[in-house]
mmCIF file of N, CA and C in Angstrom:
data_model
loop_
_atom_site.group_PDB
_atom_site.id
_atom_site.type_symbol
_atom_site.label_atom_id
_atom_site.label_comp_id
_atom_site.label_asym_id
_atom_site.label_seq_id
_atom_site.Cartn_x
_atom_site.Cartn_y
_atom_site.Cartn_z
ATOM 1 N N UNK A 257 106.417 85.997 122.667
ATOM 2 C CA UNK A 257 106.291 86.245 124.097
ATOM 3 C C UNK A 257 105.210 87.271 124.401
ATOM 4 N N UNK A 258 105.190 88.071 123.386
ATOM 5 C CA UNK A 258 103.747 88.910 123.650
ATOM 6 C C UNK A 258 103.806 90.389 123.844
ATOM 7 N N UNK A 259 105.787 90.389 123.947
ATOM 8 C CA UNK A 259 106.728 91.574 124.785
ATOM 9 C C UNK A 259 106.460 92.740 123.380
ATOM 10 N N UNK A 260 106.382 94.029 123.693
ATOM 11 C CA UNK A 260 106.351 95.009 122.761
ATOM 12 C C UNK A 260 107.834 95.180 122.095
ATOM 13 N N UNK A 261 107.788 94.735 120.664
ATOM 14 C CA UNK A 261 109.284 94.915 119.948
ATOM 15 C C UNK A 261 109.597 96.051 119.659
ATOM 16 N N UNK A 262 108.937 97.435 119.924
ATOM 17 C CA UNK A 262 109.179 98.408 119.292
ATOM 18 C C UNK A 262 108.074 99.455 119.816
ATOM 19 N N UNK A 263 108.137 100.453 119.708
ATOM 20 C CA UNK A 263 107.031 101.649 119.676
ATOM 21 C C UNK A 263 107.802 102.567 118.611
ATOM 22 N N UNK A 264 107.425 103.136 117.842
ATOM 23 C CA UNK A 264 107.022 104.753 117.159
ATOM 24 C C UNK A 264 106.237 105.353 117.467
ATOM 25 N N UNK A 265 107.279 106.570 117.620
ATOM 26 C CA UNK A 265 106.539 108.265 117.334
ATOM 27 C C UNK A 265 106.581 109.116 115.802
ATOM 28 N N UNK A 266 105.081 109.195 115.668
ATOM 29 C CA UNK A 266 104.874 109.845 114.620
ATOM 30 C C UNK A 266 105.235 111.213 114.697
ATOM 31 N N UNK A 267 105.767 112.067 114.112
ATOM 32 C CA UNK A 267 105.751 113.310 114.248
ATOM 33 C C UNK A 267 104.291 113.971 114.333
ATOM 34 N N UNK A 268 104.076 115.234 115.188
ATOM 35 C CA UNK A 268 103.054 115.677 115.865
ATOM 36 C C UNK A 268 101.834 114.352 116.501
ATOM 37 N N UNK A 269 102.510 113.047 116.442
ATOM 38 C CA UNK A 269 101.372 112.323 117.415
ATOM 39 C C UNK A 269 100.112 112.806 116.777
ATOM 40 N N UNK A 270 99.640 112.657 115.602
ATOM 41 C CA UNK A 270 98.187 112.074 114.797
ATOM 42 C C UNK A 270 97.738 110.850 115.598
ATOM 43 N N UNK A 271 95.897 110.935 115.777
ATOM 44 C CA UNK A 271 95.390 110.305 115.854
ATOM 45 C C UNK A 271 95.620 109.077 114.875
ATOM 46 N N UNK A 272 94.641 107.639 114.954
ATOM 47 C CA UNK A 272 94.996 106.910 114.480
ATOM 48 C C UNK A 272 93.399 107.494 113.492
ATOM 49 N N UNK A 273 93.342 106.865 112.066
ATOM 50 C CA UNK A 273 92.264 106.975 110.990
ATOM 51 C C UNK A 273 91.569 105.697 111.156
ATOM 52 N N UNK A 274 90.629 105.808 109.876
ATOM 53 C CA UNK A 274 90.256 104.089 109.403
ATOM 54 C C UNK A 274 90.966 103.212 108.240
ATOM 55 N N UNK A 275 92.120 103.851 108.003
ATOM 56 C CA UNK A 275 92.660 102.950 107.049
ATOM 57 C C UNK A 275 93.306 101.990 107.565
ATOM 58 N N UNK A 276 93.682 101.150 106.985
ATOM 59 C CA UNK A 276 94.104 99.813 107.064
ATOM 60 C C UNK A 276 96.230 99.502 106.511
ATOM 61 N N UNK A 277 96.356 99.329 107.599
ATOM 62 C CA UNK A 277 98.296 99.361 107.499
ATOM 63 C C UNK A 277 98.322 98.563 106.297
ATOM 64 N N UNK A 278 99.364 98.624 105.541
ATOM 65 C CA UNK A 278 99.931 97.833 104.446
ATOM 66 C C UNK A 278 101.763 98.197 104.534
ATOM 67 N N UNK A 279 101.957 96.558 103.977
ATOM 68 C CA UNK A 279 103.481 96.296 104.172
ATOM 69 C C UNK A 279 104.384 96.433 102.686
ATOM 70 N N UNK A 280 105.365 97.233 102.778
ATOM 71 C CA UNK A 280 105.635 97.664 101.369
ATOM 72 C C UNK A 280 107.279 97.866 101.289
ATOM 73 N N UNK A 281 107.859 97.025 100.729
ATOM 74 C CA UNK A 281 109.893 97.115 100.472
ATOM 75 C C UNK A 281 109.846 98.101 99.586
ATOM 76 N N UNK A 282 110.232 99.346 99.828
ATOM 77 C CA UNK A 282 110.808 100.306 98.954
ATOM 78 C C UNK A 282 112.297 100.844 99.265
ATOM 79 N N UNK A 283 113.256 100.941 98.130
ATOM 80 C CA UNK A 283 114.587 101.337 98.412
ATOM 81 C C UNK A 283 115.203 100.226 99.705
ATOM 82 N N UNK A 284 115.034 99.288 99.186
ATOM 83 C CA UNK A 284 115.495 98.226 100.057
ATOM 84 C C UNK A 284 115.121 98.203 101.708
ATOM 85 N N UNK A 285 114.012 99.335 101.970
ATOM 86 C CA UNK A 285 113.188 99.406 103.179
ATOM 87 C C UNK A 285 112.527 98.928 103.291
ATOM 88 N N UNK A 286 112.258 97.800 104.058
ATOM 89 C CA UNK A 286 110.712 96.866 104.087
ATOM 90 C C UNK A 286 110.090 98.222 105.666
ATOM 91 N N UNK A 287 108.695 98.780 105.052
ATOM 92 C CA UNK A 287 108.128 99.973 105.900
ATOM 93 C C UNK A 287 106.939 99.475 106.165
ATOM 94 N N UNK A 288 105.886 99.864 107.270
ATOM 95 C CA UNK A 288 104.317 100.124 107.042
ATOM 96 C C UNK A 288 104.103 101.570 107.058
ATOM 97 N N UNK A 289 103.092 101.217 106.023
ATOM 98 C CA UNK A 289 102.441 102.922 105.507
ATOM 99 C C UNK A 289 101.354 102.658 106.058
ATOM 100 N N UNK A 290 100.922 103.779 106.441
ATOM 101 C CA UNK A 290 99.731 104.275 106.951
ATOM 102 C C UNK A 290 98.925 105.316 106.619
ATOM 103 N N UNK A 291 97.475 105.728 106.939
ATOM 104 C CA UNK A 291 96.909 106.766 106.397
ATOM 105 C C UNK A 291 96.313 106.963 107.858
ATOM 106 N N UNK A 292 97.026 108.057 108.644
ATOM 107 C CA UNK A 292 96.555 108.346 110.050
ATOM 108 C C UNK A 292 95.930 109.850 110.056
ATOM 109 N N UNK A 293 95.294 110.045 110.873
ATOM 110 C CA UNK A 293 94.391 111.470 110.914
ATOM 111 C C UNK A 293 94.555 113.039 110.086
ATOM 112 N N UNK A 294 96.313 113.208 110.051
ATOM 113 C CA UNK A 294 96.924 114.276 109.789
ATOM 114 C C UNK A 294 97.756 113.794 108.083
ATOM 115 N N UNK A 295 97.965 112.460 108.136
ATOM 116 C CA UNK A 295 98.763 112.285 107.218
ATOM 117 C C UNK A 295 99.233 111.087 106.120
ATOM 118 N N UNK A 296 99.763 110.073 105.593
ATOM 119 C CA UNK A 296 99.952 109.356 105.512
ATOM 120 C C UNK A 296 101.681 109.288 105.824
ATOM 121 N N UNK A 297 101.614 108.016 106.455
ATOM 122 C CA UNK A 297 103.286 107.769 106.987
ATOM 123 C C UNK A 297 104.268 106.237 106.419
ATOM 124 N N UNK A 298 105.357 106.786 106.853
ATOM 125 C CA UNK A 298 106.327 105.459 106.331
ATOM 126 C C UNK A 298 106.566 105.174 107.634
ATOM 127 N N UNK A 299 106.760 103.949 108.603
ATOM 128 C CA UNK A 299 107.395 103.366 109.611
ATOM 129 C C UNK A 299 108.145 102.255 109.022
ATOM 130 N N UNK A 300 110.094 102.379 109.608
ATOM 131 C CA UNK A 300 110.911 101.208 109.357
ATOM 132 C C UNK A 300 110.128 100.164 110.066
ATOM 133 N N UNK A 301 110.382 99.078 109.384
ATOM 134 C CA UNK A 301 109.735 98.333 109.774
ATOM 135 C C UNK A 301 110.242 96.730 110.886
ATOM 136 N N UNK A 302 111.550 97.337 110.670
ATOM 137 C CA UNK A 302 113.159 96.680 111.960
ATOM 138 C C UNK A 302 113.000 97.576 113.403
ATOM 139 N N UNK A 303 112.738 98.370 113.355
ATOM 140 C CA UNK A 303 112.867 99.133 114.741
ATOM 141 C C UNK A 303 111.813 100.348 115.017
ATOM 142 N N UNK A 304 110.647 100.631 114.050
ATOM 143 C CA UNK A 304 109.877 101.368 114.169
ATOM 144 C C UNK A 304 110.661 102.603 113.998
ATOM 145 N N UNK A 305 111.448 103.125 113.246
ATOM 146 C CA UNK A 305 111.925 104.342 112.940
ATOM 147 C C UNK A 305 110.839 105.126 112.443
ATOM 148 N N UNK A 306 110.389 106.650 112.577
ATOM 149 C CA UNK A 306 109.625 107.469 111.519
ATOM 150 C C UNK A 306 110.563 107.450 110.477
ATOM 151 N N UNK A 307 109.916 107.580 109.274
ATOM 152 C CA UNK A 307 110.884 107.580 108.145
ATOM 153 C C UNK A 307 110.170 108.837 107.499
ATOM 154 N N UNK A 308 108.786 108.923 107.075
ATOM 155 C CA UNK A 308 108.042 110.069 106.355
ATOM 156 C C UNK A 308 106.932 110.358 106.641
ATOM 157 N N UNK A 309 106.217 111.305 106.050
ATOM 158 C CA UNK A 309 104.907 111.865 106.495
ATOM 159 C C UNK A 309 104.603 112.535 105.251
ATOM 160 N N UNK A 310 103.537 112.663 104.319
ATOM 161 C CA UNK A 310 102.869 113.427 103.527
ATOM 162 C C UNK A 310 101.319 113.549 103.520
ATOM 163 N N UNK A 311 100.682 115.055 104.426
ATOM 164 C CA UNK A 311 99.876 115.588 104.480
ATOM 165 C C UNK A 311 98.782 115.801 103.255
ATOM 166 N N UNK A 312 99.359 115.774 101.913
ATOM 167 C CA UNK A 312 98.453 116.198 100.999
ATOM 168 C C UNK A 312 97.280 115.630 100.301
ATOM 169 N N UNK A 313 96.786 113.951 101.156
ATOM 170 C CA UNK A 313 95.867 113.577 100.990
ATOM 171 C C UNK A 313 94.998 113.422 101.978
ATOM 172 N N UNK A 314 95.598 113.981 103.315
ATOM 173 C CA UNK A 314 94.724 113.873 104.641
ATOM 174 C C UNK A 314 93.426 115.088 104.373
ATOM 175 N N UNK A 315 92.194 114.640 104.714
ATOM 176 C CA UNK A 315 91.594 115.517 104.989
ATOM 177 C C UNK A 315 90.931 115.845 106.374
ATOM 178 N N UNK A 316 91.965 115.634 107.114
ATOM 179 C CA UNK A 316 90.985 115.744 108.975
ATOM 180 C C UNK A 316 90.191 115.382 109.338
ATOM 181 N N UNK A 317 89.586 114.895 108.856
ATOM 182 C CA UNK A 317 87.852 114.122 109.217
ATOM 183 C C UNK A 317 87.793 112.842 108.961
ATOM 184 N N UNK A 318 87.550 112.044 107.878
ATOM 185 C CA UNK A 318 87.970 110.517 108.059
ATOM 186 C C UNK A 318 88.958 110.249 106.933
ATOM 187 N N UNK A 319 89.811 109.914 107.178
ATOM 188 C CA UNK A 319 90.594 108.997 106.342
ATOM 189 C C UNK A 319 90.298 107.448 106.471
ATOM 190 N N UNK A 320 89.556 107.466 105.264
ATOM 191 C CA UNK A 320 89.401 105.828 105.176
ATOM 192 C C UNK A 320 90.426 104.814 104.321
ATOM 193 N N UNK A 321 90.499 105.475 103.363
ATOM 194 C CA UNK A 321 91.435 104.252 102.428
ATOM 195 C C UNK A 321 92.341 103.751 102.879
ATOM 196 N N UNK A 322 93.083 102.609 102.259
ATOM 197 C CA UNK A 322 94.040 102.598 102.465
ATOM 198 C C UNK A 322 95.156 102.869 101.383
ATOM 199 N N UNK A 323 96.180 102.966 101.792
ATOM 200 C CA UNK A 323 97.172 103.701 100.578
ATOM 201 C C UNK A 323 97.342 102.586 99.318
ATOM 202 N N UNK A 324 98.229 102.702 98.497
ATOM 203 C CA UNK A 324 98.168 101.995 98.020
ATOM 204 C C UNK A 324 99.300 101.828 97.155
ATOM 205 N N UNK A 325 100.417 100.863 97.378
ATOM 206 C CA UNK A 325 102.094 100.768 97.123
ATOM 207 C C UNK A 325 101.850 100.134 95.209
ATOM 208 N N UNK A 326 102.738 101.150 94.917
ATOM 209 C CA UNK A 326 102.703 101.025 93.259
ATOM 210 C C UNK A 326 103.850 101.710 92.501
ATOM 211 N N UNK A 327 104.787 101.006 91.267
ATOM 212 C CA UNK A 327 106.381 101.705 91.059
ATOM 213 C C UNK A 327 107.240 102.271 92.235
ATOM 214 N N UNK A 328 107.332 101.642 93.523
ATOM 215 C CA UNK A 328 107.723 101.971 94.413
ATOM 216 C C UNK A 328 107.649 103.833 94.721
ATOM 217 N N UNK A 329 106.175 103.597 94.825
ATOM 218 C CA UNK A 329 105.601 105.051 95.881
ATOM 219 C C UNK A 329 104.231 104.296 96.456
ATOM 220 N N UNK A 330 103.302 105.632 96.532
ATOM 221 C CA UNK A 330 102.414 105.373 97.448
ATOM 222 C C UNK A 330 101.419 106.065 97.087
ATOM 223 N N UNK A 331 100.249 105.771 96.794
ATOM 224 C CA UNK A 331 99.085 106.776 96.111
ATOM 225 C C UNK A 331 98.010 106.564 97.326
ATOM 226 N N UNK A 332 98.006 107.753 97.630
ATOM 227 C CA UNK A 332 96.552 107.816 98.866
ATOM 228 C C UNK A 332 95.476 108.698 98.650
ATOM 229 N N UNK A 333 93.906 108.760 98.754
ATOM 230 C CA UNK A 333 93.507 109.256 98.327
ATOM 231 C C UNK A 333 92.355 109.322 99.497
ATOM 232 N N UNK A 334 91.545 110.783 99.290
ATOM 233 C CA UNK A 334 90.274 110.629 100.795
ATOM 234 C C UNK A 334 89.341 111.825 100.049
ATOM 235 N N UNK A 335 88.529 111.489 100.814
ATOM 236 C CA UNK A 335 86.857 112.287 100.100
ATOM 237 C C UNK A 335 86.857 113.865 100.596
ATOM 238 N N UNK A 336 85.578 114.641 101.089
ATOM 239 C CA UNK A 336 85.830 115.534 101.338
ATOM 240 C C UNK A 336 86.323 117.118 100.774
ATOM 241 N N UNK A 337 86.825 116.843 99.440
ATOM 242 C CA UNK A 337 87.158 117.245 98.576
ATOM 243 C C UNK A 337 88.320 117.617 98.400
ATOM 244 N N UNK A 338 89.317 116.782 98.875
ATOM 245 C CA UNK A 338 90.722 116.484 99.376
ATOM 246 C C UNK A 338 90.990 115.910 98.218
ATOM 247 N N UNK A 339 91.156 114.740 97.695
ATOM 248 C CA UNK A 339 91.758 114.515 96.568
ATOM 249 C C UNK A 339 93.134 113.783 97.187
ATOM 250 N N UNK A 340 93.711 113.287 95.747
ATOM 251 C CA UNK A 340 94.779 111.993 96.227
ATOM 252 C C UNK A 340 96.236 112.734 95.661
ATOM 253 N N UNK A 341 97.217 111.793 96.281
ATOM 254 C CA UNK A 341 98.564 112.359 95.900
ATOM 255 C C UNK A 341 99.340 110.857 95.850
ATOM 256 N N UNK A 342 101.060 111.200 95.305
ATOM 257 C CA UNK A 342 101.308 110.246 94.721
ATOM 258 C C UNK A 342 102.892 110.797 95.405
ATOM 259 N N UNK A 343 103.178 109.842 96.402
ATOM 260 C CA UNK A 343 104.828 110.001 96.877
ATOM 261 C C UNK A 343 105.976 108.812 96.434
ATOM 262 N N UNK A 344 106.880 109.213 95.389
ATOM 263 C CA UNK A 344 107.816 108.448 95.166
ATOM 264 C C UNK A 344 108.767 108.082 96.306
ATOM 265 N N UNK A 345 109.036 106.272 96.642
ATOM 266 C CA UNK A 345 110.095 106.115 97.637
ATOM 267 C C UNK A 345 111.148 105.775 97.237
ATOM 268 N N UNK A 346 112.474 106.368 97.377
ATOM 269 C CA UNK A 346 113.823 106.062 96.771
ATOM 270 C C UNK A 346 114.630 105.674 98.075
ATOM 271 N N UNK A 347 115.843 105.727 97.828
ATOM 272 C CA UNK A 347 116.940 104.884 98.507
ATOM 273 C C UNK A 347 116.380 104.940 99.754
ATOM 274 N N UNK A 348 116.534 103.799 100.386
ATOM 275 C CA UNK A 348 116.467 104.088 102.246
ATOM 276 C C UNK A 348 115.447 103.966 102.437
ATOM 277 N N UNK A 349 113.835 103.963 101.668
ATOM 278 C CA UNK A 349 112.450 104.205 101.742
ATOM 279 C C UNK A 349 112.283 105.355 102.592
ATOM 280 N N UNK A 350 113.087 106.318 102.047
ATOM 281 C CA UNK A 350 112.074 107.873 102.297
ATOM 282 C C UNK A 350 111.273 108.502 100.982
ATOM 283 N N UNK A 351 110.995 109.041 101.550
ATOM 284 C CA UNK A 351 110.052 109.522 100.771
ATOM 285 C C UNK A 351 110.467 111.128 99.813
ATOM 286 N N UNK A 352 110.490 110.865 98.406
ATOM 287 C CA UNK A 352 111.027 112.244 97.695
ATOM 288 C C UNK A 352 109.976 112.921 97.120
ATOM 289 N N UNK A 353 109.815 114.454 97.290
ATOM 290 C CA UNK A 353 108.429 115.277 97.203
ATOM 291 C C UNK A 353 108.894 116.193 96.099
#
């Protein structure tokens, strides 16, 4: 119908980046991850719930990659001299740090 099924709020409302969404079942969560301005994120992917957020590969300026779902986590990585990180997803697809 065209009707909006959902909206999410990211925590602190990040701009959107240049990476590219990817669809990923972790802990029996089917989520989209993202790599948005401030962070990379988990969104449920039934009702747009926030589920997670990990900052430690954002570098504020462009985030280009896209993440990349592997042993059920998430490896994201950006230039700048930021460097990549690696978030394991367990039960529920949150995210354990």
């Amino acid at each position: 119908t065209g009707k909006t099924a959902w909206r999410s709020v990211v925590q602190g409302q990040p701009p959107a980046a240049y990476s590219s969404m990817i669809a990923v079942d972790a802990g029996g969560v089917k989520q989209y991850v993202n790599f948005v301005h401030t962070a990379v994120v988990g969104i449920k992917a039934g009702d747009g719930k926030f589920l997670w957020a990990d900052q430690k590969s954002a570098n504020g300026t462009a985030n280009c990659s896209s993440p990349i779902f592997y042993d059920d986590g998430i490896f994201s990585a950006s230039g700048y001299g930021t460097g990549g990180a690696y978030v394991k997803l367990g039960k529920g697809g949150t995210a354990t740090f």
